Amino acid sequence: MYRLLGADVEIAKQYVTIKIMLEDLGMDDEGDDDPIPLPNVNAAILKKVIQCCTHHKDDTPPPEDDENKEKQTDDIPVWDQEFLKVDQGTSFELILAANYLDIKGLLDVTCKSVASIVEGEKDHPETGVVAGVGGSFGFKGVEPLGAYSLSPGTTM
Amino acid sequence: MAAAAAAEERMAEEGGGGHGDGGCPSAMGSSQRLPPPPPAQPPPPGSQTPPAPALAADQMPPNNTLVALPIVAIENILSFLAYDEISQLRLVCKRMDLVCQRMLNQGFLKVERYHNLCQKQVKAQLPRRESERRNHSLARHADILAAVETRLSLLNMTFMKYVDSNLCCFIPGKVIDEIYRVLRYVNSTRAPQRAHEVLQELRDISSMAMEYFDEKIVPILKRKLPGSDVSGRLMGSPPVPGPSAALTTMQLFSKQNPSRQEVTKLQQQVKTNGAGVTVLRREISELRTKVQEQQKQLQDQDQKLLEQTQIIGEQNARLAELERKLREVMESAVGSSSGAGQNEESPRKRKKAAEAIDSLRKSKRLRNRK
């Protein structure tokens, strides 16, 4: 369990999970200083999440997902692109944290950035997002496969 | 797309078209938290990383991998990719294969729904009269959507029965992408091109996909259909080839041994037939009894007929005799009235008349008796 100290409650309420804890479970009472347990998020990742949510605190809520609308990976805002220039392990940790805390905006932008890397792997297989050629993505120890090479006799 | 289809064929043979999550745990990462690993250094350029031995099926992948994310997260990531790319990512590992299969199946259903929505919207704006519809600005939109509907029906008929049986997924992701492209084009354009121009690519790739699927993949999937278990199991131990050397051993064996389902069906049919045969036999025996009774009746009637014929014959004979006698009596009566010798002949005449009367009485008695 990690203590969240000095965080703006309003920012924390962007995290729907925490919002539910605060409002629906009666943890929002004045004078109630009990810490909110977040066992699935470590401190470093939580710090990054707070940083992102602080920057986006005045954003309008995103529109409802239209499943028929074409989804693009090249429309990530510049600030978010800089924010997501982290190692791939941290990217995944951010995805897991956004999923747990139910922060739709952060989840979408992190998934979009990973998807753009997967798309780019076609042209640059050495990045090894899915195939696991070096790096921390994919399976270590599996023979380099490459998502776009279909050699026979490949073990999976 | 052909390469992906060839890989699909291989996967179908190896049993990769169905379930089976070998080697990848599900929902990793969200329940057990490990401290984040230090960022991995990319290998120096130009160096060759020697391939390490493959992970065993029961070994878990490291936490910091794409495939170790929860399925919800993987699906979220893949939702930003084209379905063609998703169909190719199936080759990565079994977990990815499962996720991608699900997305491809959902993708086909979604594109069907989208098409229905578009068609409904266009039809609502079109006039009802056919002549007015032809000249309307949305006529081409309606034509294109009708052609897409045909393509969707064909694809549905080709793939979905196997998808519903969990034998494979909707394989051609590129077709889904193309359908989406056409539908978005129709939605966004006021004056689209003619239907055959817009749909040429879709027609080509969907026809190729269906043809390849029917020719190469369906025969493999049909072996996995329920009811082919027996022949599938027994195929592992083929018998010694028999006299028909033209057939392979497998073909010969499968032709001689019907599936369990077929055997059960045949047994049921035999039972039904047996019950029917029993009923028929009973009816036949009843009919035979009736026929015998009727034959007996006919014989009796023939007998009676014979007897009556005889009686009639006798009576006819008697009648003839009586007539003869009467004639004689009449002649003698005429003769006696004309001359002498009348007295000598009168006792004879009286005797003959008496005999004639007796005969008449006898025949009357006989008639009464009968």
Coordinates of N, CA and C in Angstrom, one line a residue, chain A residues 39-42 44-45 67-73 87-90 92-93 95-97 99-100 107-116 118-119 121-122 126 129-131 133-156, chain B residues 3-4 7 10-11 14 22-24 28-43 49 51-55 59-67 69-70 72-73 76-82 85 88-94 96 110 113-114 117 180 184:
Chain A
P39 N -3.4 -0.8 -3.9 CA -2.4 -1.8 -3.9 C -1.8 -2.2 -5.3
N40 N -2.5 -1.8 -6.3 CA -2.1 -2.2 -7.7 C -1.3 -1.2 -8.4
V41 N -1.0 -0.1 -7.7 CA -0.2 1.0 -8.4 C 1.0 1.3 -7.5
N42 N 2.2 1.3 -8.1 CA 3.3 1.7 -7.3 C 3.5 3.2 -7.3
A44 N 6.0 5.3 -8.1 CA 6.6 6.0 -9.3 C 5.5 6.2 -10.4
I45 N 4.8 5.1 -10.6 CA 3.7 5.2 -11.7 C 2.6 6.1 -11.3
E67 N -18.0 3.4 -32.3 CA -17.3 2.2 -32.7 C -17.1 2.2 -34.2
N68 N -17.8 3.0 -34.9 CA -17.7 3.0 -36.4 C -16.7 4.1 -36.9
K69 N -16.2 4.9 -36.0 CA -15.3 6.0 -36.4 C -13.9 5.4 -36.5
E70 N -13.2 5.8 -37.6 CA -11.9 5.3 -37.8 C -10.9 5.8 -36.7
K71 N -10.2 4.9 -36.1 CA -9.3 5.2 -35.0 C -7.9 5.5 -35.6
Q72 N -7.3 6.6 -35.2 CA -6.0 6.9 -35.7 C -5.0 6.9 -34.6
T73 N -3.7 6.7 -35.0 CA -2.6 6.7 -34.0 C -1.7 7.9 -34.2
D87 N 10.5 4.2 -21.2 CA 10.8 2.9 -21.6 C 9.4 2.1 -21.7
Q88 N 9.6 1.0 -22.4 CA 8.3 0.3 -22.7 C 7.7 -0.4 -21.5
G89 N 8.5 -0.7 -20.5 CA 8.0 -1.3 -19.3 C 7.1 -0.3 -18.6
T90 N 7.6 1.0 -18.5 CA 6.8 2.0 -17.9 C 5.5 2.3 -18.7
F92 N 3.7 0.1 -20.2 CA 2.8 -0.9 -19.8 C 2.3 -0.7 -18.4
E93 N 3.2 -0.3 -17.5 CA 2.7 0.0 -16.2 C 1.7 1.1 -16.2
I95 N -0.4 1.8 -18.6 CA -1.6 1.2 -19.1 C -2.4 0.5 -18.0
L96 N -1.6 -0.3 -17.2 CA -2.2 -1.1 -16.1 C -2.8 -0.1 -15.1
A97 N -2.1 0.9 -14.8 CA -2.6 1.9 -13.7 C -3.8 2.6 -14.2
N99 N -5.9 1.5 -16.4 CA -7.0 0.5 -16.4 C -7.6 0.3 -15.0
Y100 N -6.7 0.2 -14.0 CA -7.1 0.0 -12.7 C -7.9 1.2 -12.1
L107 N -5.7 6.0 -20.5 CA -5.7 4.7 -21.1 C -5.7 4.8 -22.6
D108 N -6.5 5.6 -23.2 CA -6.6 5.8 -24.6 C -5.2 6.2 -25.2
V109 N -4.7 7.2 -24.6 CA -3.4 7.8 -25.2 C -2.3 6.8 -25.0
T110 N -2.2 6.1 -23.9 CA -1.1 5.1 -23.8 C -1.3 4.0 -24.7
C111 N -2.5 3.5 -24.9 CA -2.8 2.4 -25.8 C -2.5 2.8 -27.3
K112 N -2.8 4.1 -27.5 CA -2.6 4.6 -28.9 C -1.1 4.6 -29.2
S113 N -0.3 5.1 -28.2 CA 1.1 5.2 -28.4 C 1.7 3.8 -28.6
V114 N 1.3 2.8 -27.9 CA 1.8 1.4 -28.1 C 1.4 0.9 -29.4
A115 N 0.1 1.2 -29.8 CA -0.4 0.7 -31.1 C 0.5 1.3 -32.2
S116 N 0.9 2.6 -32.1 CA 1.6 3.2 -33.1 C 3.0 2.5 -33.3
V118 N 3.5 -0.7 -32.6 CA 3.3 -2.0 -33.2 C 3.1 -1.8 -34.7
E119 N 2.4 -0.7 -35.1 CA 2.2 -0.4 -36.5 C 3.6 -0.2 -37.2
E121 N 6.3 -1.4 -36.5 CA 7.2 -2.5 -36.4 C 7.3 -3.2 -37.8
K122 N 6.3 -2.9 -38.6 CA 6.3 -3.5 -40.0 C 7.6 -3.0 -40.7
E126 N 13.4 -4.2 -36.0 CA 14.3 -4.2 -34.9 C 13.8 -3.6 -33.6
V129 N 8.6 -4.8 -30.9 CA 7.5 -4.6 -30.0 C 6.8 -5.9 -29.7
V130 N 6.4 -6.6 -30.8 CA 5.6 -7.8 -30.6 C 6.5 -9.0 -30.7
A131 N 7.5 -9.0 -31.5 CA 8.3 -10.2 -31.8 C 9.3 -10.5 -30.7
V133 N 12.4 -9.1 -30.3 CA 13.8 -9.2 -30.7 C 14.6 -8.2 -29.8
G134 N 15.2 -8.7 -28.8 CA 15.8 -7.8 -27.8 C 14.7 -7.0 -27.1
G135 N 15.1 -6.0 -26.4 CA 14.2 -5.1 -25.7 C 13.4 -5.8 -24.7
S136 N 12.4 -5.1 -24.2 CA 11.6 -5.7 -23.2 C 10.2 -6.0 -23.6
F137 N 9.9 -5.8 -24.8 CA 8.6 -6.2 -25.3 C 8.6 -7.7 -25.7
G138 N 7.5 -8.3 -25.8 CA 7.4 -9.7 -26.4 C 8.0 -10.7 -25.4
F139 N 8.2 -11.9 -25.9 CA 8.7 -13.0 -25.1 C 10.2 -13.0 -25.3
K140 N 10.9 -12.9 -24.1 CA 12.3 -13.2 -24.2 C 12.5 -14.7 -24.3
G141 N 13.5 -15.1 -25.1 CA 13.7 -16.5 -25.1 C 13.0 -17.2 -26.3
V142 N 12.1 -16.5 -26.9 CA 11.4 -17.1 -28.1 C 12.2 -16.7 -29.3
E143 N 12.3 -17.6 -30.2 CA 13.0 -17.3 -31.4 C 12.4 -16.1 -32.1
P144 N 13.2 -15.2 -32.6 CA 12.7 -14.0 -33.3 C 11.7 -14.4 -34.4
L145 N 10.5 -13.9 -34.3 CA 9.5 -14.3 -35.2 C 9.2 -13.2 -36.2
G146 N 8.9 -12.0 -35.6 CA 8.5 -10.9 -36.5 C 7.0 -11.1 -36.8
A147 N 6.2 -10.2 -36.5 CA 4.8 -10.3 -36.7 C 4.5 -10.4 -38.2
Y148 N 5.4 -9.9 -39.0 CA 5.0 -9.9 -40.4 C 5.8 -10.8 -41.3
S149 N 6.6 -11.7 -40.7 CA 7.3 -12.7 -41.5 C 6.6 -14.1 -41.1
L150 N 6.3 -14.8 -42.1 CA 5.5 -16.0 -41.9 C 6.4 -17.2 -42.2
S151 N 7.4 -17.4 -41.4 CA 8.3 -18.6 -41.7 C 7.7 -19.8 -41.2
P152 N 7.8 -20.9 -41.9 CA 7.1 -22.2 -41.4 C 7.9 -22.7 -40.2
G153 N 7.3 -23.6 -39.5 CA 8.0 -24.3 -38.4 C 8.3 -23.4 -37.2
T154 N 7.5 -22.3 -37.1 CA 7.8 -21.4 -35.9 C 7.1 -21.9 -34.7
T155 N 7.8 -21.9 -33.6 CA 7.2 -22.3 -32.4 C 6.5 -21.1 -31.7
M156 N 5.4 -21.4 -31.1 CA 4.6 -20.4 -30.5 C 4.4 -20.7 -29.0
Chain B
A3 N -0.4 -14.8 -48.0 CA 0.6 -15.4 -47.0 C -0.1 -15.7 -45.7
A4 N -1.0 -14.7 -45.3 CA -1.7 -14.9 -44.0 C -2.6 -16.0 -44.1
A7 N -0.7 -19.2 -43.8 CA -0.4 -19.5 -42.4 C -1.6 -20.0 -41.6
R10 N -2.0 -23.6 -42.1 CA -1.1 -24.3 -41.2 C -1.6 -24.4 -39.8
M11 N -2.1 -23.2 -39.4 CA -2.6 -23.2 -38.0 C -3.8 -24.0 -37.8
E14 N -2.7 -27.5 -37.3 CA -2.1 -27.7 -36.0 C -3.1 -27.5 -34.9
G22 N -2.2 -21.9 -24.7 CA -1.1 -22.6 -24.1 C 0.1 -21.6 -23.9
G23 N 0.5 -21.5 -22.8 CA 1.8 -20.8 -22.6 C 1.6 -19.4 -22.1
C24 N 0.4 -18.8 -22.1 CA 0.3 -17.4 -21.6 C -0.7 -17.3 -20.5
M28 N -2.5 -11.1 -16.2 CA -1.3 -11.0 -15.4 C -1.1 -9.5 -15.2
G29 N -0.5 -9.1 -14.1 CA -0.1 -7.8 -14.0 C -1.0 -6.9 -13.2
S30 N -2.3 -7.2 -13.2 CA -3.2 -6.4 -12.4 C -3.4 -6.9 -11.0
S31 N -3.1 -8.1 -10.7 CA -3.3 -8.6 -9.4 C -2.0 -8.7 -8.6
Q32 N -1.0 -9.2 -9.2 CA 0.3 -9.3 -8.5 C 1.2 -8.3 -9.0
R33 N 1.6 -7.4 -8.0 CA 2.5 -6.3 -8.4 C 3.9 -6.6 -8.1
L34 N 4.8 -6.5 -9.0 CA 6.2 -6.6 -8.8 C 6.8 -5.3 -9.0
P35 N 7.9 -5.0 -8.3 CA 8.6 -3.7 -8.6 C 8.9 -3.6 -10.0
P36 N 8.8 -2.4 -10.6 CA 9.0 -2.3 -12.0 C 10.5 -2.6 -12.3
P37 N 10.8 -3.3 -13.4 CA 12.1 -3.7 -13.7 C 12.9 -2.5 -14.2
P38 N 14.2 -2.4 -14.2 CA 14.9 -1.3 -14.7 C 14.7 -1.3 -16.2
P39 N 14.8 -0.1 -16.8 CA 14.5 0.0 -18.2 C 15.6 -0.8 -19.0
A40 N 15.2 -1.6 -19.9 CA 16.1 -2.5 -20.6 C 16.8 -1.7 -21.7
Q41 N 18.1 -2.0 -21.8 CA 18.9 -1.3 -22.8 C 18.8 -2.0 -24.1
P42 N 18.5 -1.2 -25.2 CA 18.5 -1.8 -26.5 C 19.8 -2.4 -26.9
P43 N 19.9 -3.4 -27.6 CA 21.2 -4.0 -28.0 C 22.0 -3.0 -28.9
T49 N 22.1 -10.8 -31.4 CA 21.7 -11.4 -30.2 C 21.4 -12.9 -30.5
P51 N 19.8 -16.4 -30.4 CA 18.5 -16.7 -29.9 C 18.6 -17.7 -28.7
A52 N 17.9 -17.3 -27.7 CA 17.8 -18.2 -26.5 C 16.9 -19.3 -26.7
P53 N 17.0 -20.3 -25.9 CA 16.0 -21.5 -26.0 C 14.6 -21.0 -25.8
A54 N 13.6 -21.6 -26.5 CA 12.2 -21.2 -26.4 C 11.7 -21.5 -25.0
L55 N 10.7 -20.7 -24.6 CA 10.1 -20.9 -23.3 C 9.2 -22.2 -23.4
Q59 N 6.0 -22.1 -18.7 CA 6.7 -20.9 -18.2 C 5.9 -19.6 -18.5
M60 N 5.9 -18.7 -17.5 CA 5.2 -17.5 -17.7 C 6.1 -16.5 -18.3
P61 N 5.5 -15.6 -19.2 CA 6.3 -14.6 -19.8 C 6.6 -13.5 -18.8
P62 N 7.6 -12.8 -19.1 CA 8.0 -11.7 -18.1 C 6.8 -10.7 -18.1
N63 N 6.8 -10.0 -16.9 CA 5.7 -9.0 -16.7 C 5.7 -7.9 -17.7
N64 N 6.9 -7.5 -18.2 CA 6.9 -6.2 -18.9 C 6.8 -6.6 -20.4
T65 N 5.8 -7.4 -20.8 CA 5.6 -7.7 -22.1 C 4.2 -7.4 -22.5
L66 N 4.0 -7.2 -23.8 CA 2.7 -6.8 -24.3 C 1.7 -7.9 -24.1
V67 N 2.1 -9.1 -24.3 CA 1.1 -10.2 -24.1 C 0.8 -10.5 -22.7
L69 N -0.1 -8.2 -20.6 CA -1.1 -7.3 -20.2 C -2.5 -8.0 -20.1
P70 N -3.4 -7.4 -19.3 CA -4.7 -8.0 -19.4 C -5.3 -7.9 -20.8
V72 N -8.1 -7.0 -21.8 CA -8.8 -5.7 -22.0 C -7.9 -4.7 -22.6
A73 N -6.7 -4.7 -21.9 CA -5.7 -3.7 -22.4 C -5.1 -4.0 -23.8
N76 N -7.7 -3.0 -26.2 CA -7.7 -1.6 -26.4 C -6.6 -1.1 -27.3
I77 N -5.4 -1.7 -27.1 CA -4.2 -1.4 -28.0 C -4.5 -1.8 -29.4
L78 N -5.0 -3.0 -29.6 CA -5.2 -3.5 -31.0 C -6.4 -2.8 -31.7
S79 N -7.3 -2.2 -30.9 CA -8.4 -1.5 -31.5 C -8.0 -0.3 -32.3
F80 N -6.8 0.1 -32.1 CA -6.2 1.2 -32.9 C -5.6 0.7 -34.2
L81 N -5.5 -0.6 -34.4 CA -4.8 -1.1 -35.6 C -5.9 -1.5 -36.6
A82 N -5.5 -1.7 -37.9 CA -6.4 -2.2 -38.9 C -6.6 -3.7 -38.7
E85 N -3.9 -5.9 -40.0 CA -2.7 -6.1 -39.1 C -3.1 -7.0 -37.9
Q88 N -2.7 -10.5 -38.9 CA -1.3 -11.0 -39.0 C -0.7 -11.2 -37.6
L89 N -1.2 -10.4 -36.7 CA -0.6 -10.5 -35.3 C -1.0 -11.8 -34.7
R90 N -1.9 -12.6 -35.2 CA -2.3 -13.9 -34.7 C -1.1 -14.8 -34.6
L91 N -0.1 -14.6 -35.4 CA 1.0 -15.5 -35.5 C 2.0 -15.4 -34.3
V92 N 1.8 -14.3 -33.5 CA 2.8 -14.0 -32.5 C 2.8 -15.1 -31.4
C93 N 1.7 -15.4 -30.8 CA 1.6 -16.5 -29.9 C 0.2 -16.8 -29.7
K94 N -0.1 -17.9 -28.9 CA -1.5 -18.4 -28.8 C -2.4 -17.3 -28.1
M96 N -2.1 -14.1 -28.1 CA -2.4 -13.0 -29.1 C -3.4 -13.6 -30.1
K110 N -19.5 -6.1 -36.1 CA -19.6 -4.6 -36.0 C -19.8 -4.0 -37.4
R113 N -23.3 -4.5 -38.5 CA -24.2 -3.6 -37.8 C -24.1 -2.2 -38.5
Y114 N -22.9 -1.8 -38.7 CA -22.6 -0.5 -39.3 C -23.3 -0.4 -40.7
L117 N -27.0 0.0 -40.3 CA -27.3 1.4 -39.9 C -27.3 2.3 -41.1
Y180 N -15.3 -1.4 -44.3 CA -15.4 -0.1 -43.5 C -15.0 1.1 -44.4
R184 N -17.6 4.1 -45.0 CA -17.2 5.5 -44.6 C -17.2 6.4 -45.8

